[in-house]
Structures are given as structure tokens and as C-alpha cells.
């Protein structure tokens, strides 16, 4: 079942909306099997950058390569079947059972054989009971629905997963649980994952590499340990200061007990 995630290469990639440079001449290499977090304030360009990889947004200029193949050389619909995509609002089809929601990618790809077996396999993978296959989305909790979103994204066995604030709408306990589970899943399947998050603590825990964006450009590119050292960049330090201050506040409170 394990797959081998692809490498990603961006060469001078930009996306302009009139005079606004949402992404401004970004060049970037991501090694196969990496788990990379894109962080930054709202409007920094991180979601736009992510969406250009699977052509939900087309670049104004530059080249994007997935395993050395330009994404523009592949029909967008076919490309998206090869790349898993998970986003905050989940987007499950409310009129479809969980089984069909998971298998929709296989259905669109014309894969008729083994759908039930694949759905069962994916429910096990995201640690949900088999009985959920026959339920409707509104019968599931937010955390369960997001697990289904991950299962659906993995149905066609992509090596690359793009995740845009996937856990942002969940309560803190569920969010922490799913973050930990996804990290284990990423490693088990040998995926390449790029995740957009506004939560620096989540990025520090989840990723092995963090890219800090501001004004459409990458202002810092470092490991979590390097970012925590406070010697990377002013933009990175401003973001790291938030979880650091929260941790210090909790320690101070615990000493008063």
C-alpha cells in the first residue's frame, strides 16, 4: 500500500491579480517524502502558492514541476486525480453516503473494480469503523468528517498531498489528535505533503520544514529547531513568538497552582 511521494520544483513562479502580486517570483525545491508547512499571515500568498501546484490557480509566470514533469503538460482534471487535496471546509457531498464520498475519485477515474474494498481499506487507515460507510455526512462529527476528507483524498493513491488549513475549523483536542494521526499517516505511506496553516505551533509540531511567507515571497525556509532558535528572520521570529508566549504563560500559571 505505501506509495512514493514525488519531488516538487518551483522555478520563478508568480501569480498576479492586476497590480497585486499574490505570489512573487518564488523558486523552491521540495524533496520527495517531505512534510512542509507554509505559514504566514492572511494574504501572504500561501494558499495561492499551494493551489498553483494542482492548477486550481494558474501561474502568471514560471514553471512548476512534479517529479520533473511540468504540471501544465497534464490536463488539470487528470492532474488533480494524481494529487490529494484536503481543505478546511471538507466539502463532503451531503447527498452521498460516506462510501461514495470516499470513492468519488475512483468513480470519476472510471475505476469500477474493488471500490468497496478500497473504501474499507481507507476507513481502517483513518481509524473509523466500517459501519460508517453507509452513513450520511451530517451523521458524523466534524473530526470524523475531516478524516473522511483525508480518506477521499487518498482514494486514488496519490503520492502528493496538498492540505489547506485542514484542521482549522476543529476544536483544539480534535485538531491535535488529527494532526498527530496525519503525521503518522504521512510517514506510513511515504507521502510528500505540503500543508498551509496559520497555526505556528501546529507547523512546528507537524512539519520537518517550514516556509514563512510574506508579501507573496518566502522570507524564511528552516527546520522547526532552526526557527525556535530565533536566528532565522524577523518574519519567522514574529510568528514563533506567539506559541512561545503561550507556553510561557501556561508555565507561569502552573506555578501558581
PDB file of C-alpha atoms in Angstrom:
ATOM      1  CA  UNK A   1       0.000   0.000   0.000  1.00  0.00           C
ATOM      2  CA  UNK A   2       2.832   2.525   0.617  1.00  0.00           C
ATOM      3  CA  UNK A   3       3.459   4.983  -2.203  1.00  0.00           C
ATOM      4  CA  UNK A   4       6.487   7.065  -3.035  1.00  0.00           C
ATOM      5  CA  UNK A   5       5.843  10.785  -2.911  1.00  0.00           C
ATOM      6  CA  UNK A   6       7.185  12.993  -5.701  1.00  0.00           C
ATOM      7  CA  UNK A   7       9.632  15.854  -5.545  1.00  0.00           C
ATOM      8  CA  UNK A   8       8.317  19.359  -6.262  1.00  0.00           C
ATOM      9  CA  UNK A   9      10.204  22.131  -8.029  1.00  0.00           C
ATOM     10  CA  UNK A  10       9.044  25.731  -8.499  1.00  0.00           C
ATOM     11  CA  UNK A  11      11.038  27.965 -10.806  1.00  0.00           C
ATOM     12  CA  UNK A  12      10.370  31.712 -10.612  1.00  0.00           C
ATOM     13  CA  UNK A  13       6.622  31.119 -10.045  1.00  0.00           C
ATOM     14  CA  UNK A  14       4.328  34.149  -9.800  1.00  0.00           C
ATOM     15  CA  UNK A  15       0.622  34.879  -9.624  1.00  0.00           C
ATOM     16  CA  UNK A  16      -0.551  38.438 -10.158  1.00  0.00           C
ATOM     17  CA  UNK A  17      -4.055  39.865  -9.840  1.00  0.00           C
ATOM     18  CA  UNK A  18      -3.710  43.170 -11.613  1.00  0.00           C
ATOM     19  CA  UNK A  19      -1.165  45.153  -9.618  1.00  0.00           C
ATOM     20  CA  UNK A  20      -1.337  42.727  -6.684  1.00  0.00           C
ATOM     21  CA  UNK A  21       1.449  40.154  -6.584  1.00  0.00           C
ATOM     22  CA  UNK A  22      -0.131  37.314  -4.610  1.00  0.00           C
ATOM     23  CA  UNK A  23       2.928  35.161  -5.291  1.00  0.00           C
ATOM     24  CA  UNK A  24       6.061  36.925  -6.441  1.00  0.00           C
ATOM     25  CA  UNK A  25       8.827  35.012  -8.272  1.00  0.00           C
ATOM     26  CA  UNK A  26       9.090  32.034  -5.894  1.00  0.00           C
ATOM     27  CA  UNK A  27      11.714  29.370  -6.585  1.00  0.00           C
ATOM     28  CA  UNK A  28      11.622  26.312  -4.372  1.00  0.00           C
ATOM     29  CA  UNK A  29      12.705  22.656  -4.241  1.00  0.00           C
ATOM     30  CA  UNK A  30      10.833  20.161  -2.066  1.00  0.00           C
ATOM     31  CA  UNK A  31      12.350  16.712  -1.684  1.00  0.00           C
ATOM     32  CA  UNK A  32      10.293  13.557  -2.122  1.00  0.00           C
ATOM     33  CA  UNK A  33       8.787  12.409   1.168  1.00  0.00           C
ATOM     34  CA  UNK A  34       8.960  15.828   2.837  1.00  0.00           C
ATOM     35  CA  UNK A  35       6.294  17.267   5.110  1.00  0.00           C
ATOM     36  CA  UNK A  36       6.448  21.007   4.508  1.00  0.00           C
ATOM     37  CA  UNK A  37       4.358  23.689   6.219  1.00  0.00           C
ATOM     38  CA  UNK A  38       3.540  27.017   4.585  1.00  0.00           C
ATOM     39  CA  UNK A  39       2.883  29.633   7.264  1.00  0.00           C
ATOM     40  CA  UNK A  40       2.246  33.356   7.242  1.00  0.00           C
ATOM     41  CA  UNK A  41      -0.365  35.992   7.897  1.00  0.00           C
ATOM     42  CA  UNK A  42      -3.601  36.167   5.881  1.00  0.00           C
ATOM     43  CA  UNK A  43      -2.903  37.415   2.368  1.00  0.00           C
ATOM     44  CA  UNK A  44       0.740  36.313   2.396  1.00  0.00           C
ATOM     45  CA  UNK A  45       0.231  34.087  -0.658  1.00  0.00           C
ATOM     46  CA  UNK A  46       0.462  30.652   0.907  1.00  0.00           C
ATOM     47  CA  UNK A  47      -2.909  29.270  -0.311  1.00  0.00           C
ATOM     48  CA  UNK A  48      -2.353  30.703  -3.797  1.00  0.00           C
ATOM     49  CA  UNK A  49       1.040  29.011  -3.954  1.00  0.00           C
ATOM     50  CA  UNK A  50      -0.474  25.703  -2.869  1.00  0.00           C
ATOM     51  CA  UNK A  51      -3.303  25.859  -5.410  1.00  0.00           C
ATOM     52  CA  UNK A  52      -0.950  26.525  -8.304  1.00  0.00           C
ATOM     53  CA  UNK A  53       0.613  23.090  -7.784  1.00  0.00           C
ATOM     54  CA  UNK A  54      -2.619  21.287  -8.753  1.00  0.00           C
ATOM     55  CA  UNK A  55      -3.718  24.055 -11.152  1.00  0.00           C
ATOM     56  CA  UNK A  56      -6.704  25.256  -9.174  1.00  0.00           C
ATOM     57  CA  UNK A  57      -4.960  28.576  -9.791  1.00  0.00           C
ATOM     58  CA  UNK A  58      -2.869  29.075 -12.922  1.00  0.00           C
ATOM     59  CA  UNK A  59       0.508  30.853 -12.571  1.00  0.00           C
ATOM     60  CA  UNK A  60       1.053  34.211 -14.217  1.00  0.00           C
ATOM     61  CA  UNK A  61       4.608  33.089 -14.874  1.00  0.00           C
ATOM     62  CA  UNK A  62       7.177  30.464 -14.017  1.00  0.00           C
ATOM     63  CA  UNK A  63       7.251  26.667 -14.059  1.00  0.00           C
ATOM     64  CA  UNK A  64       6.022  24.047 -11.585  1.00  0.00           C
ATOM     65  CA  UNK A  65       7.405  20.514 -11.846  1.00  0.00           C
ATOM     66  CA  UNK A  66       6.091  17.413 -10.071  1.00  0.00           C
ATOM     67  CA  UNK A  67       8.733  14.687 -10.353  1.00  0.00           C
ATOM     68  CA  UNK A  68      10.375  16.769 -13.081  1.00  0.00           C
ATOM     69  CA  UNK A  69       7.190  16.875 -15.206  1.00  0.00           C
ATOM     70  CA  UNK A  70       5.623  20.324 -15.798  1.00  0.00           C
ATOM     71  CA  UNK A  71       2.108  20.421 -14.343  1.00  0.00           C
ATOM     72  CA  UNK A  72       0.967  22.452 -17.357  1.00  0.00           C
ATOM     73  CA  UNK A  73       1.637  19.403 -19.558  1.00  0.00           C
ATOM     74  CA  UNK A  74      -1.122  17.433 -17.796  1.00  0.00           C
ATOM     75  CA  UNK A  75      -4.854  18.039 -18.171  1.00  0.00           C
ATOM     76  CA  UNK A  76      -5.991  19.731 -14.920  1.00  0.00           C
ATOM     77  CA  UNK A  77      -8.660  17.096 -14.196  1.00  0.00           C
ATOM     78  CA  UNK A  78      -6.183  14.257 -14.614  1.00  0.00           C
ATOM     79  CA  UNK A  79      -3.540  16.096 -12.597  1.00  0.00           C
ATOM     80  CA  UNK A  80      -5.935  16.565  -9.674  1.00  0.00           C
ATOM     81  CA  UNK A  81      -6.686  12.844  -9.591  1.00  0.00           C
ATOM     82  CA  UNK A  82      -2.977  12.290  -9.037  1.00  0.00           C
ATOM     83  CA  UNK A  83      -2.756  14.788  -6.177  1.00  0.00           C
ATOM     84  CA  UNK A  84      -4.689  14.531  -2.915  1.00  0.00           C
ATOM     85  CA  UNK A  85      -6.293  17.774  -1.768  1.00  0.00           C
ATOM     86  CA  UNK A  86      -7.765  18.448   1.674  1.00  0.00           C
ATOM     87  CA  UNK A  87      -9.188  21.794   2.747  1.00  0.00           C
ATOM     88  CA  UNK A  88     -10.770  23.340   5.831  1.00  0.00           C
ATOM     89  CA  UNK A  89     -14.421  23.175   4.796  1.00  0.00           C
ATOM     90  CA  UNK A  90     -14.097  19.475   3.925  1.00  0.00           C
ATOM     91  CA  UNK A  91     -16.617  19.651   1.066  1.00  0.00           C
ATOM     92  CA  UNK A  92     -18.266  16.254   1.501  1.00  0.00           C
ATOM     93  CA  UNK A  93     -21.248  15.764  -0.791  1.00  0.00           C
ATOM     94  CA  UNK A  94     -24.258  15.886   1.577  1.00  0.00           C
ATOM     95  CA  UNK A  95     -26.480  13.716  -0.645  1.00  0.00           C
ATOM     96  CA  UNK A  96     -23.930  10.880  -0.907  1.00  0.00           C
ATOM     97  CA  UNK A  97     -23.087   8.165   1.589  1.00  0.00           C
ATOM     98  CA  UNK A  98     -19.664   8.173   3.199  1.00  0.00           C
ATOM     99  CA  UNK A  99     -18.671   5.221   0.996  1.00  0.00           C
ATOM    100  CA  UNK A 100     -19.499   7.105  -2.185  1.00  0.00           C
ATOM    101  CA  UNK A 101     -17.855  10.289  -0.908  1.00  0.00           C
ATOM    102  CA  UNK A 102     -14.629   8.349  -0.382  1.00  0.00           C
ATOM    103  CA  UNK A 103     -14.871   6.559  -3.720  1.00  0.00           C
ATOM    104  CA  UNK A 104     -15.876   9.561  -5.855  1.00  0.00           C
ATOM    105  CA  UNK A 105     -12.350   9.968  -7.216  1.00  0.00           C
ATOM    106  CA  UNK A 106     -12.265   6.321  -8.265  1.00  0.00           C
ATOM    107  CA  UNK A 107     -15.676   6.744  -9.879  1.00  0.00           C
ATOM    108  CA  UNK A 108     -14.557   9.785 -11.858  1.00  0.00           C
ATOM    109  CA  UNK A 109     -11.426   7.930 -12.969  1.00  0.00           C
ATOM    110  CA  UNK A 110     -13.554   5.062 -14.254  1.00  0.00           C
ATOM    111  CA  UNK A 111     -12.205   2.524 -11.762  1.00  0.00           C
ATOM    112  CA  UNK A 112     -15.059   0.091 -11.241  1.00  0.00           C
ATOM    113  CA  UNK A 113     -13.321  -2.875  -9.673  1.00  0.00           C
ATOM    114  CA  UNK A 114     -12.565  -3.068  -5.962  1.00  0.00           C
ATOM    115  CA  UNK A 115     -14.258   0.159  -4.842  1.00  0.00           C
ATOM    116  CA  UNK A 116     -15.869  -1.404  -1.770  1.00  0.00           C
ATOM    117  CA  UNK A 117     -12.581  -2.981  -0.753  1.00  0.00           C
ATOM    118  CA  UNK A 118     -10.766   0.320  -1.201  1.00  0.00           C
ATOM    119  CA  UNK A 119     -13.348   2.171   0.902  1.00  0.00           C
ATOM    120  CA  UNK A 120     -12.978  -0.420   3.658  1.00  0.00           C
ATOM    121  CA  UNK A 121      -9.187  -0.118   3.478  1.00  0.00           C
ATOM    122  CA  UNK A 122      -9.335   3.673   3.759  1.00  0.00           C
ATOM    123  CA  UNK A 123     -11.755   3.648   6.696  1.00  0.00           C
ATOM    124  CA  UNK A 124      -9.269   1.427   8.521  1.00  0.00           C
ATOM    125  CA  UNK A 125      -6.444   3.748   7.525  1.00  0.00           C
ATOM    126  CA  UNK A 126      -8.119   6.828   9.038  1.00  0.00           C
ATOM    127  CA  UNK A 127      -9.256   4.796  12.053  1.00  0.00           C
ATOM    128  CA  UNK A 128     -13.010   4.926  11.536  1.00  0.00           C
ATOM    129  CA  UNK A 129     -15.410   1.959  11.920  1.00  0.00           C
ATOM    130  CA  UNK A 130     -16.604   0.148   8.811  1.00  0.00           C
ATOM    131  CA  UNK A 131     -20.240   0.839   9.716  1.00  0.00           C
ATOM    132  CA  UNK A 132     -19.733   4.494   8.797  1.00  0.00           C
ATOM    133  CA  UNK A 133     -19.629   3.597   5.102  1.00  0.00           C
ATOM    134  CA  UNK A 134     -23.425   3.628   4.915  1.00  0.00           C
ATOM    135  CA  UNK A 135     -23.941   6.851   6.878  1.00  0.00           C
ATOM    136  CA  UNK A 136     -24.515  10.347   5.516  1.00  0.00           C
ATOM    137  CA  UNK A 137     -22.107  13.230   6.217  1.00  0.00           C
ATOM    138  CA  UNK A 138     -24.469  15.030   8.602  1.00  0.00           C
ATOM    139  CA  UNK A 139     -24.402  11.971  10.865  1.00  0.00           C
ATOM    140  CA  UNK A 140     -20.693  12.457  11.561  1.00  0.00           C
ATOM    141  CA  UNK A 141     -18.830  14.836  13.853  1.00  0.00           C
ATOM    142  CA  UNK A 142     -16.521  17.499  12.436  1.00  0.00           C
ATOM    143  CA  UNK A 143     -13.454  15.435  13.223  1.00  0.00           C
ATOM    144  CA  UNK A 144     -14.946  12.328  11.622  1.00  0.00           C
ATOM    145  CA  UNK A 145     -15.876  14.306   8.508  1.00  0.00           C
ATOM    146  CA  UNK A 146     -12.317  15.610   8.217  1.00  0.00           C
ATOM    147  CA  UNK A 147     -10.992  12.053   8.461  1.00  0.00           C
ATOM    148  CA  UNK A 148     -13.316  11.176   5.577  1.00  0.00           C
ATOM    149  CA  UNK A 149     -11.883  14.144   3.686  1.00  0.00           C
ATOM    150  CA  UNK A 150      -8.394  12.685   4.144  1.00  0.00           C
ATOM    151  CA  UNK A 151      -9.611   9.213   3.106  1.00  0.00           C
ATOM    152  CA  UNK A 152     -11.222  10.649  -0.035  1.00  0.00           C
ATOM    153  CA  UNK A 153      -8.013  12.480  -0.926  1.00  0.00           C
ATOM    154  CA  UNK A 154      -6.058   9.226  -0.610  1.00  0.00           C
ATOM    155  CA  UNK A 155      -8.504   7.048  -2.570  1.00  0.00           C
ATOM    156  CA  UNK A 156      -6.658   7.214  -5.890  1.00  0.00           C
ATOM    157  CA  UNK A 157      -3.303   6.530  -4.171  1.00  0.00           C
ATOM    158  CA  UNK A 158      -1.628   9.894  -4.767  1.00  0.00           C
ATOM    159  CA  UNK A 159       1.955  10.382  -3.702  1.00  0.00           C
ATOM    160  CA  UNK A 160       1.418  14.105  -3.089  1.00  0.00           C
ATOM    161  CA  UNK A 161      -0.995  15.620  -0.581  1.00  0.00           C
ATOM    162  CA  UNK A 162      -1.880  19.322  -0.557  1.00  0.00           C
ATOM    163  CA  UNK A 163      -3.641  20.480   2.612  1.00  0.00           C
ATOM    164  CA  UNK A 164      -5.105  23.976   3.037  1.00  0.00           C
ATOM    165  CA  UNK A 165      -5.907  24.694   6.705  1.00  0.00           C
ATOM    166  CA  UNK A 166      -7.298  21.142   7.025  1.00  0.00           C
ATOM    167  CA  UNK A 167      -7.819  21.225  10.786  1.00  0.00           C
ATOM    168  CA  UNK A 168      -8.521  24.924  11.279  1.00  0.00           C
ATOM    169  CA  UNK A 169     -12.265  24.620  11.980  1.00  0.00           C
ATOM    170  CA  UNK A 170     -11.934  21.862  14.587  1.00  0.00           C
ATOM    171  CA  UNK A 171     -11.836  22.110  18.364  1.00  0.00           C
ATOM    172  CA  UNK A 172      -8.329  22.038  19.899  1.00  0.00           C
ATOM    173  CA  UNK A 173      -8.493  18.447  21.210  1.00  0.00           C
ATOM    174  CA  UNK A 174      -9.767  17.016  17.915  1.00  0.00           C
ATOM    175  CA  UNK A 175      -7.289  19.151  15.994  1.00  0.00           C
ATOM    176  CA  UNK A 176      -4.301  17.915  17.994  1.00  0.00           C
ATOM    177  CA  UNK A 177      -5.458  14.318  17.610  1.00  0.00           C
ATOM    178  CA  UNK A 178      -5.869  14.589  13.842  1.00  0.00           C
ATOM    179  CA  UNK A 179      -2.547  16.400  13.459  1.00  0.00           C
ATOM    180  CA  UNK A 180      -0.775  13.551  15.215  1.00  0.00           C
ATOM    181  CA  UNK A 181      -2.661  10.925  13.195  1.00  0.00           C
ATOM    182  CA  UNK A 182      -1.897  12.622   9.896  1.00  0.00           C
ATOM    183  CA  UNK A 183       1.811  12.838  10.701  1.00  0.00           C
ATOM    184  CA  UNK A 184       1.856   9.071  11.294  1.00  0.00           C
ATOM    185  CA  UNK A 185      -0.127   8.516   8.085  1.00  0.00           C
ATOM    186  CA  UNK A 186       2.291  10.650   6.079  1.00  0.00           C
ATOM    187  CA  UNK A 187       5.209   8.564   7.280  1.00  0.00           C
ATOM    188  CA  UNK A 188       3.428   5.234   6.843  1.00  0.00           C
ATOM    189  CA  UNK A 189       2.506   5.924   3.209  1.00  0.00           C
ATOM    190  CA  UNK A 190       5.725   7.696   2.246  1.00  0.00           C
ATOM    191  CA  UNK A 191       3.860  10.791   1.053  1.00  0.00           C
ATOM    192  CA  UNK A 192       5.073  14.216   0.088  1.00  0.00           C
ATOM    193  CA  UNK A 193       2.856  16.683   1.959  1.00  0.00           C
ATOM    194  CA  UNK A 194       2.539  20.460   1.760  1.00  0.00           C
ATOM    195  CA  UNK A 195       0.247  21.930   4.400  1.00  0.00           C
ATOM    196  CA  UNK A 196      -0.925  25.531   4.720  1.00  0.00           C
ATOM    197  CA  UNK A 197      -1.595  26.619   8.285  1.00  0.00           C
ATOM    198  CA  UNK A 198      -1.872  29.871  10.225  1.00  0.00           C
ATOM    199  CA  UNK A 199      -1.034  27.995  13.445  1.00  0.00           C
ATOM    200  CA  UNK A 200       2.708  28.159  14.054  1.00  0.00           C
ATOM    201  CA  UNK A 201       2.533  25.642  16.903  1.00  0.00           C
ATOM    202  CA  UNK A 202       0.894  23.158  14.540  1.00  0.00           C
ATOM    203  CA  UNK A 203       3.590  23.770  11.916  1.00  0.00           C
ATOM    204  CA  UNK A 204       6.395  23.350  14.465  1.00  0.00           C
ATOM    205  CA  UNK A 205       4.993  20.025  15.619  1.00  0.00           C
ATOM    206  CA  UNK A 206       3.896  18.594  12.276  1.00  0.00           C
ATOM    207  CA  UNK A 207       6.454  19.647   9.660  1.00  0.00           C
ATOM    208  CA  UNK A 208      10.080  18.807   9.078  1.00  0.00           C
ATOM    209  CA  UNK A 209      10.490  22.056   7.117  1.00  0.00           C
ATOM    210  CA  UNK A 210       8.671  25.372   7.474  1.00  0.00           C
ATOM    211  CA  UNK A 211       8.381  28.094   4.842  1.00  0.00           C
ATOM    212  CA  UNK A 212       7.374  31.531   6.128  1.00  0.00           C
ATOM    213  CA  UNK A 213       5.622  33.683   3.521  1.00  0.00           C
ATOM    214  CA  UNK A 214       5.024  37.406   3.459  1.00  0.00           C
ATOM    215  CA  UNK A 215       4.035  39.619   0.533  1.00  0.00           C
ATOM    216  CA  UNK A 216       3.999  36.689  -1.869  1.00  0.00           C
ATOM    217  CA  UNK A 217       7.598  35.745  -1.130  1.00  0.00           C
ATOM    218  CA  UNK A 218       9.321  33.173   1.057  1.00  0.00           C
ATOM    219  CA  UNK A 219      11.018  35.079   3.855  1.00  0.00           C
ATOM    220  CA  UNK A 220      12.303  32.081   5.796  1.00  0.00           C
ATOM    221  CA  UNK A 221      12.979  28.420   4.999  1.00  0.00           C
ATOM    222  CA  UNK A 222      14.067  26.405   8.003  1.00  0.00           C
ATOM    223  CA  UNK A 223      13.552  23.397  10.235  1.00  0.00           C
ATOM    224  CA  UNK A 224      11.431  23.773  13.384  1.00  0.00           C
ATOM    225  CA  UNK A 225      14.589  23.715  15.515  1.00  0.00           C
ATOM    226  CA  UNK A 226      16.162  26.493  13.450  1.00  0.00           C
ATOM    227  CA  UNK A 227      13.032  28.629  13.759  1.00  0.00           C
ATOM    228  CA  UNK A 228      12.888  28.140  17.506  1.00  0.00           C
ATOM    229  CA  UNK A 229      16.497  29.321  17.769  1.00  0.00           C
ATOM    230  CA  UNK A 230      15.267  32.819  16.867  1.00  0.00           C
ATOM    231  CA  UNK A 231      18.080  33.365  14.360  1.00  0.00           C
ATOM    232  CA  UNK A 232      16.260  32.866  11.040  1.00  0.00           C
ATOM    233  CA  UNK A 233      14.408  36.082  10.156  1.00  0.00           C
ATOM    234  CA  UNK A 234      12.286  38.800  11.703  1.00  0.00           C
ATOM    235  CA  UNK A 235       9.165  37.444   9.965  1.00  0.00           C
ATOM    236  CA  UNK A 236       9.757  33.972  11.371  1.00  0.00           C
ATOM    237  CA  UNK A 237      10.549  35.257  14.849  1.00  0.00           C
ATOM    238  CA  UNK A 238       7.283  37.223  14.966  1.00  0.00           C
ATOM    239  CA  UNK A 239       5.314  34.041  14.234  1.00  0.00           C
ATOM    240  CA  UNK A 240       7.299  31.846  16.636  1.00  0.00           C
ATOM    241  CA  UNK A 241       6.862  34.430  19.395  1.00  0.00           C
ATOM    242  CA  UNK A 242       3.147  33.589  19.631  1.00  0.00           C
ATOM    243  CA  UNK A 243       3.382  29.900  20.684  1.00  0.00           C
ATOM    244  CA  UNK A 244       6.465  30.728  22.761  1.00  0.00           C
ATOM    245  CA  UNK A 245       4.486  33.358  24.714  1.00  0.00           C
ATOM    246  CA  UNK A 246       1.554  30.974  25.123  1.00  0.00           C
ATOM    247  CA  UNK A 247       3.841  28.275  26.505  1.00  0.00           C
ATOM    248  CA  UNK A 248       5.450  30.737  28.938  1.00  0.00           C
ATOM    249  CA  UNK A 249       2.014  31.872  30.126  1.00  0.00           C
ATOM    250  CA  UNK A 250       0.920  28.277  30.803  1.00  0.00           C
ATOM    251  CA  UNK A 251       4.123  27.579  32.732  1.00  0.00           C
ATOM    252  CA  UNK A 252       3.574  30.693  34.842  1.00  0.00           C
ATOM    253  CA  UNK A 253       0.004  29.648  35.582  1.00  0.00           C
ATOM    254  CA  UNK A 254       1.056  26.130  36.578  1.00  0.00           C
ATOM    255  CA  UNK A 255       3.472  27.562  39.138  1.00  0.00           C
ATOM    256  CA  UNK A 256       0.569  29.308  40.878  1.00  0.00           C
ATOM    257  CA  UNK A 257      -1.324  26.083  41.449  1.00  0.00           C
TER     258      UNK A 257
END
